Amino acid sequence: MFLEACRRRPVPYTPVWIMRQAGRYLPEYRELRAKVDFVALTRSAELAAEATLQPLRRYPLDAAILFSDIMTPLQGMGVGLEFDPGPVVREPIRTAAQVDALPRLAPQRDVPFVLDAIRLVRAGAPRGVPLIGFAGAPFTLLCYLVCGRPSKEFSAARALLYAQPETAERLLDRLADAMTAYLAAQAAAGAQALMLFESWAGLLGIREYRRFALRGVRRVVAGLRPLGVPLIYYVNQGSALMEAVSELDVDVVGVDWRSPLGAARRVLGPGKAVQGNLDPAALFAERGELKRHIEVVLDEAGPLPGHIFNLGHGIWPDTDPDAVARMIDYVHERTARRPLA
Ligand code: CP3
């Protein structure tokens, strides 16, 4: 269902998955994390596969997403970093010399555990539930590499775009090439769709978005397109950027909760599916209200094929797992269509 919806084909019901579906809101994930730290979890193929499968045992989800992190491949390339709980880079990148010294990524050598985890998930996932592989979009990775830790403004990263634009471009190209190799290796290992997470491009004005962030994404998309695997681009706080996003040759655009899906679809045009976009906070609404908020999202998505239901950003750690079950069931129930004659 999920892969059909990515390709904008009619489906018997709207498929659902949840950003951060393997995570701290699940008691079984917290149990796993009590025994192993986050990095060890991501670096063990068996444990990463287990975390990926946990939400699929609990819920009738229509896709799995690999349990890993956008920083995992950079760690594989030798970038020193810890998680506290977000990524903290030991030596932030600020100079052209540091960019040039960044090693290239060889996925089989540097992150074999990710590829092994993908093989284990494919062997263990329920029938018909495809696996999404993912990477950080180049500009979002640049934000963490340059600033060194999560931030509201990512000011050092944004300053670099103006102070040393060529260095920024060189870093984006490096990251784009690394993520292209990384995602191609994930597809070869069995990932059936590939998603790029662009968490911070919403900080940019349209000119800088085009020159820097879009440059990086275009380069990755150009490298992956020949694989024929559906490509998903999620851009957080992307309302003002949608026209530029519409030019990208991706199958699906992930939309945050701030822009109604109808508005996003009008700008993106008929050639793209949309994914989203219930506010993660809506899972705290009383039962009847939650249904009403889900209906608003479904109505905004409209009757045309090419909608994948999701939250507008990652699920919050204090979310009630039963509210998640009610959400998934209600989307399936509300969108059930008679089989095509
Ligand atoms: O969606 C999934 O279930 C797959 C796993 C996944 C994780 N991180 C696991 C994780 C995915 C797809 C990501 C992507 C990711 N990581 C993004 C892009 C999506 C987004 O949220 O905008 C970003 C920006 C990161 C960087 C990152 N990693 C942050 C900011 C944090 C800390 C805050 C948080 O949300 O937990 C992490 C750590 C992290 N990545 C955790 C998990 C389950 C929590 C670690 C723990 O268990 O202590």
Coordinates of C-alpha atoms and ligand atoms in Angstrom, one line a residue:
M1 CA 0.0 0.0 0.0
F2 CA 2.8 2.4 1.0
L3 CA 4.8 1.9 -2.2
E4 CA 1.7 2.2 -4.3
A5 CA 0.8 5.4 -2.6
C6 CA 4.3 6.8 -3.2
R7 CA 3.7 6.2 -6.9
R8 CA 0.3 7.9 -6.7
R9 CA -1.6 4.8 -7.6
P10 CA -5.1 4.2 -6.0
V11 CA -4.9 2.1 -2.8
P12 CA -7.7 0.4 -0.8
Y13 CA -6.9 2.6 2.2
T14 CA -4.5 5.4 3.1
P15 CA -1.2 4.0 4.4
V16 CA 0.2 5.2 7.7
W17 CA 3.6 5.3 9.4
I18 CA 5.0 7.6 12.0
M19 CA 8.3 9.6 12.1
R20 CA 10.3 8.3 15.0
Q21 CA 7.9 5.3 15.3
A22 CA 10.8 3.3 16.9
G23 CA 11.5 5.5 19.9
R24 CA 11.1 6.5 23.5
Y25 CA 7.2 6.7 23.6
L26 CA 7.3 2.8 23.4
P27 CA 7.9 1.0 26.7
E28 CA 9.6 -1.8 24.9
Y29 CA 12.1 0.7 23.4
R30 CA 12.8 2.2 26.8
E31 CA 13.4 -1.3 28.1
L32 CA 16.0 -1.9 25.3
R33 CA 17.6 1.5 25.9
A34 CA 17.9 0.8 29.7
K35 CA 20.3 -2.0 28.7
V36 CA 22.3 -0.4 25.8
D37 CA 23.2 3.2 25.0
F38 CA 21.9 4.8 21.8
V39 CA 25.1 4.5 19.8
A40 CA 25.5 0.9 20.7
L41 CA 21.9 0.3 19.6
T42 CA 22.6 1.9 16.2
R43 CA 25.9 0.0 15.7
S44 CA 24.4 -3.4 16.4
A45 CA 22.6 -4.9 13.4
E46 CA 20.5 -7.2 15.6
L47 CA 19.5 -4.5 18.1
A48 CA 18.8 -1.9 15.4
A49 CA 16.6 -4.5 13.6
E50 CA 14.8 -5.3 16.8
A51 CA 14.1 -1.6 17.5
T52 CA 12.9 -1.2 13.9
L53 CA 10.5 -4.1 14.3
Q54 CA 9.1 -3.1 17.7
P55 CA 6.4 -0.7 16.5
L56 CA 5.4 -3.2 13.8
R57 CA 4.6 -5.8 16.4
R58 CA 2.4 -3.4 18.3
Y59 CA 0.6 -1.6 15.4
P60 CA -0.7 -2.3 11.9
L61 CA 1.7 0.2 10.4
D62 CA 2.1 0.3 6.6
A63 CA 5.9 0.9 6.5
A64 CA 9.0 0.3 8.7
I65 CA 11.7 2.9 9.0
L66 CA 15.2 1.7 9.8
F67 CA 16.3 2.4 13.3
S68 CA 19.4 4.6 13.0
D69 CA 20.3 8.3 13.1
I70 CA 21.1 10.9 10.4
M71 CA 24.6 11.2 12.1
T72 CA 25.4 7.5 12.0
P73 CA 27.1 7.6 8.5
L74 CA 29.2 10.6 9.6
Q75 CA 30.3 8.7 12.6
G76 CA 31.2 5.9 10.2
M77 CA 33.3 8.4 8.2
G78 CA 35.3 9.1 11.4
V79 CA 33.6 12.3 12.6
G80 CA 33.9 12.2 16.4
L81 CA 30.4 12.7 18.0
E82 CA 28.3 11.7 20.9
F83 CA 24.5 11.8 21.6
D84 CA 23.3 13.8 24.6
P85 CA 20.4 13.1 23.6
G86 CA 20.9 15.0 20.3
P87 CA 24.2 14.8 18.3
V88 CA 27.3 16.6 19.7
V89 CA 30.2 16.9 17.3
R90 CA 33.6 17.0 19.0
E91 CA 35.4 19.2 16.5
P92 CA 32.9 21.4 14.5
I93 CA 33.8 22.0 10.9
R94 CA 34.5 25.7 10.1
T95 CA 37.3 25.8 7.6
A96 CA 37.9 24.7 4.0
A97 CA 40.9 22.6 5.2
Q98 CA 38.5 20.7 7.5
V99 CA 36.1 20.1 4.6
D100 CA 38.9 18.8 2.4
A101 CA 40.1 16.5 5.2
L102 CA 36.6 14.9 5.6
P103 CA 37.0 11.2 4.5
R104 CA 34.7 9.7 1.8
L105 CA 32.1 7.3 2.9
A106 CA 32.5 3.6 1.8
P107 CA 29.2 2.1 3.2
Q108 CA 30.3 -1.5 3.2
R109 CA 33.5 -0.7 5.1
D110 CA 32.2 2.2 7.4
V111 CA 28.6 1.2 8.3
P112 CA 28.3 -2.5 7.5
F113 CA 25.9 -2.8 10.6
V114 CA 23.4 -0.6 8.9
L115 CA 23.3 -2.7 5.8
D116 CA 23.1 -5.9 7.9
A117 CA 20.2 -4.4 9.9
I118 CA 18.3 -3.7 6.7
R119 CA 18.8 -7.4 5.7
L120 CA 17.5 -8.6 9.1
V121 CA 14.5 -6.3 9.0
R122 CA 13.6 -7.5 5.5
A123 CA 13.7 -11.0 6.7
G124 CA 11.7 -10.3 9.9
A125 CA 9.1 -7.7 8.9
P126 CA 5.5 -8.7 8.4
R127 CA 4.6 -9.6 4.8
G128 CA 3.8 -6.6 2.6
V129 CA 5.3 -4.0 5.0
P130 CA 8.2 -2.3 3.2
L131 CA 11.3 -0.8 4.7
I132 CA 12.2 2.9 4.3
G133 CA 15.9 3.7 4.3
F134 CA 17.0 7.2 5.2
A135 CA 19.7 9.8 5.4
G136 CA 20.0 13.4 6.6
A137 CA 19.7 16.0 3.7
P138 CA 23.1 17.7 3.1
F139 CA 22.2 21.1 4.6
T140 CA 20.7 19.5 7.8
L141 CA 23.9 17.5 8.2
L142 CA 26.0 20.7 7.6
C143 CA 24.0 22.4 10.4
Y144 CA 25.2 19.8 13.0
L145 CA 28.7 19.6 11.6
V146 CA 29.3 23.3 11.7
C147 CA 27.4 24.1 14.9
G148 CA 28.4 21.0 16.8
R149 CA 25.1 20.5 18.6
P150 CA 21.4 21.0 18.3
S151 CA 20.4 24.6 18.2
K152 CA 17.3 26.8 17.6
E153 CA 19.1 29.2 15.2
F154 CA 22.1 27.2 13.9
S155 CA 23.7 30.6 13.6
A156 CA 27.3 29.4 12.9
A157 CA 26.0 27.2 10.0
R158 CA 23.9 30.1 8.6
A159 CA 26.8 32.5 9.0
L160 CA 29.1 30.1 7.1
L161 CA 26.8 30.4 4.1
Y162 CA 27.5 34.1 4.0
A163 CA 31.1 34.2 5.3
Q164 CA 32.5 31.3 3.2
P165 CA 29.9 30.4 0.6
E166 CA 32.3 28.3 -1.5
T167 CA 33.4 26.3 1.6
A168 CA 29.7 25.7 2.4
E169 CA 29.1 24.5 -1.2
R170 CA 32.1 22.2 -1.1
L171 CA 30.9 20.7 2.2
L172 CA 27.4 20.3 0.8
D173 CA 28.7 18.5 -2.3
R174 CA 30.9 16.2 -0.1
L175 CA 27.9 15.4 2.1
A176 CA 25.6 14.9 -1.0
D177 CA 28.1 12.4 -2.5
A178 CA 28.4 10.5 0.8
M179 CA 24.6 10.3 1.3
T180 CA 24.1 9.2 -2.3
A181 CA 26.5 6.3 -1.7
Y182 CA 24.9 5.6 1.6
L183 CA 21.4 5.5 0.3
A184 CA 22.3 3.5 -2.8
A185 CA 23.9 0.9 -0.4
Q186 CA 20.7 0.8 1.7
A187 CA 18.7 0.2 -1.5
A188 CA 21.1 -2.6 -2.5
A189 CA 20.7 -4.1 0.9
G190 CA 16.9 -4.1 0.6
A191 CA 15.5 -0.7 1.5
Q192 CA 12.4 -0.3 -0.7
A193 CA 12.0 3.5 -0.4
L194 CA 14.6 6.2 0.5
M195 CA 13.9 9.3 2.5
L196 CA 15.9 12.5 3.1
F197 CA 15.3 14.4 6.3
E198 CA 15.7 18.1 5.9
S199 CA 15.0 19.3 9.4
W200 CA 16.6 22.7 9.4
A201 CA 16.2 24.2 5.9
G202 CA 13.2 26.1 7.2
L203 CA 15.7 28.5 8.8
L204 CA 16.7 29.7 5.3
G205 CA 15.4 32.4 3.0
I206 CA 14.4 31.2 -0.4
R207 CA 17.6 32.4 -2.1
E208 CA 19.9 30.6 0.4
Y209 CA 17.6 27.6 0.3
R210 CA 18.0 27.4 -3.5
R211 CA 21.8 28.0 -3.5
F212 CA 22.7 25.7 -0.7
A213 CA 20.1 23.3 0.6
L214 CA 18.4 22.5 -2.8
R215 CA 21.9 22.2 -4.4
G216 CA 22.7 19.3 -2.0
V217 CA 19.3 17.6 -2.4
R218 CA 19.4 17.8 -6.2
R219 CA 22.8 16.2 -6.2
V220 CA 21.6 13.3 -4.1
V221 CA 18.3 12.9 -6.1
A222 CA 20.2 12.9 -9.4
G223 CA 22.4 10.1 -8.1
L224 CA 19.6 8.0 -6.8
R225 CA 16.9 8.5 -9.5
P226 CA 18.4 5.7 -11.8
L227 CA 17.7 3.1 -9.0
G228 CA 13.9 3.4 -9.6
V229 CA 13.2 3.4 -5.8
P230 CA 10.6 5.9 -4.5
L231 CA 12.3 9.0 -3.1
I232 CA 10.8 11.0 -0.2
Y233 CA 12.0 14.5 0.8
Y234 CA 10.8 15.7 4.2
V235 CA 11.2 19.4 4.8
N236 CA 10.4 20.8 8.2
Q237 CA 9.0 24.3 8.4
G238 CA 9.0 24.2 4.6
S239 CA 5.8 26.2 3.7
A240 CA 7.8 29.2 2.2
L241 CA 10.0 26.8 0.2
M242 CA 7.4 24.6 -1.5
E243 CA 7.7 26.2 -4.9
A244 CA 11.4 25.4 -5.0
V245 CA 10.7 21.9 -3.6
S246 CA 8.2 21.3 -6.4
E247 CA 11.1 21.4 -8.9
L248 CA 12.8 18.4 -7.3
D249 CA 12.4 15.1 -9.0
V250 CA 11.2 13.2 -5.9
D251 CA 8.1 11.0 -5.6
V252 CA 6.9 12.2 -2.2
V253 CA 7.2 15.4 -0.2
G254 CA 6.8 15.2 3.5
V255 CA 5.0 18.2 4.9
D256 CA 5.1 19.5 8.5
W257 CA 1.9 20.3 10.3
R258 CA 2.1 24.1 9.7
S259 CA 0.9 24.0 6.1
P260 CA -2.4 22.4 5.2
L261 CA -1.8 19.5 2.8
G262 CA -4.3 21.1 0.3
A263 CA -2.1 24.2 0.0
A264 CA 1.1 22.0 -0.3
R265 CA -0.5 19.9 -3.1
R266 CA -1.6 23.0 -5.0
V267 CA 2.0 24.3 -5.0
L268 CA 3.7 20.8 -5.6
G269 CA 1.3 19.9 -8.5
P270 CA -0.2 16.6 -9.5
G271 CA 3.2 14.9 -10.0
K272 CA 4.0 14.5 -6.3
A273 CA 2.5 12.5 -3.5
V274 CA 2.4 14.1 -0.1
Q275 CA 3.2 12.6 3.4
G276 CA 1.9 14.0 6.6
N277 CA 0.9 16.0 8.5
L278 CA -0.9 15.7 11.8
D279 CA 0.6 17.9 14.6
P280 CA 2.4 15.5 17.0
A281 CA 0.6 17.5 19.8
A282 CA -2.8 16.3 18.4
L283 CA -2.1 12.9 19.9
F284 CA -2.8 14.5 23.3
A285 CA -6.4 15.5 22.3
E286 CA -9.4 13.7 23.8
R287 CA -10.5 10.7 21.6
G288 CA -13.3 12.4 19.7
E289 CA -11.2 15.5 19.1
L290 CA -8.3 13.3 17.8
K291 CA -10.6 11.9 15.2
R292 CA -11.7 15.3 14.2
H293 CA -8.1 16.5 13.7
I294 CA -7.3 13.3 11.7
E295 CA -10.3 14.1 9.5
V296 CA -9.0 17.6 8.8
V297 CA -5.7 16.1 7.5
L298 CA -7.6 13.6 5.3
D299 CA -9.9 16.2 3.9
E300 CA -7.0 18.5 3.2
A301 CA -5.2 15.6 1.4
G302 CA -8.2 15.3 -0.9
P303 CA -9.6 12.5 -2.9
L304 CA -6.7 12.1 -5.4
P305 CA -4.3 9.2 -4.9
G306 CA -0.9 9.9 -3.4
H307 CA -1.3 10.6 0.3
I308 CA 0.6 8.8 3.0
F309 CA -0.6 9.6 6.5
N310 CA 2.1 10.6 9.0
L311 CA 2.7 13.2 11.7
G312 CA 4.1 16.5 10.7
H313 CA 7.3 15.8 12.6
G314 CA 8.6 13.1 15.0
I315 CA 6.3 11.7 17.7
W316 CA 6.9 13.1 21.2
P317 CA 8.4 10.8 23.8
D318 CA 5.6 11.4 26.3
T319 CA 2.8 10.3 23.8
D320 CA 0.4 7.6 25.0
P321 CA 1.0 4.5 22.9
D322 CA -2.8 3.8 22.9
A323 CA -3.5 7.1 21.2
V324 CA -1.1 6.0 18.4
A325 CA -3.1 2.8 18.0
R326 CA -6.4 4.8 17.8
M327 CA -4.9 7.1 15.2
I328 CA -3.7 4.3 12.9
D329 CA -7.0 2.4 13.2
Y330 CA -9.0 5.5 12.5
V331 CA -7.0 6.5 9.4
H332 CA -7.5 2.9 8.0
E333 CA -11.2 2.8 8.9
R334 CA -12.0 6.3 7.6
T335 CA -10.2 5.8 4.3
A336 CA -11.3 2.3 3.5
R337 CA -12.4 2.2 -0.2
R338 CA -14.4 -0.5 -1.9
P339 CA -12.0 -2.7 -4.0
L340 CA -11.8 -1.5 -7.6
A341 CA -14.1 -3.5 -9.9
Ligands
CP3_1 O1 12.0 7.5 12.8 C1 12.5 6.5 13.3 O2 11.9 5.8 14.2 C2 13.8 6.0 12.9 C3 14.9 6.4 13.7 C4 15.4 7.9 13.6 C5 16.1 8.4 14.7 N1 16.6 9.7 14.4 C6 16.4 7.8 16.0 C7 16.7 8.6 17.2 C8 15.4 8.8 12.6 C9 14.7 8.8 11.2 C10 16.1 10.0 13.1 C11 16.4 11.2 12.3 C12 17.0 12.3 12.9 N2 17.9 12.4 13.9 C13 16.7 13.7 12.5 C14 15.7 14.0 11.3 C15 14.3 14.0 11.7 C16 13.9 15.1 12.6 O3 13.6 14.8 13.8 O4 13.9 16.3 12.2 C17 17.4 14.5 13.3 C18 17.4 16.0 13.2 C19 18.2 13.7 14.1 C20 19.2 14.2 15.1 C21 18.9 13.7 16.5 N3 19.1 12.5 16.9 C22 18.3 14.5 17.6 C23 18.0 15.9 17.5 C24 18.2 13.6 18.7 C25 17.7 13.9 20.1 C26 16.4 14.4 20.2 C27 15.3 13.3 20.0 O5 14.4 13.6 19.2 O6 15.4 12.2 20.6 C28 18.7 12.3 18.2 C29 18.7 11.1 19.0 C30 17.8 10.0 18.6 N4 17.6 9.6 17.3 C31 16.9 9.2 19.4 C32 16.3 8.3 18.5 C33 15.3 7.2 18.9 C34 16.8 9.3 20.9 C35 18.0 8.7 21.5 C36 17.7 8.0 22.8 O7 17.1 6.9 22.7 O8 18.2 8.4 23.8

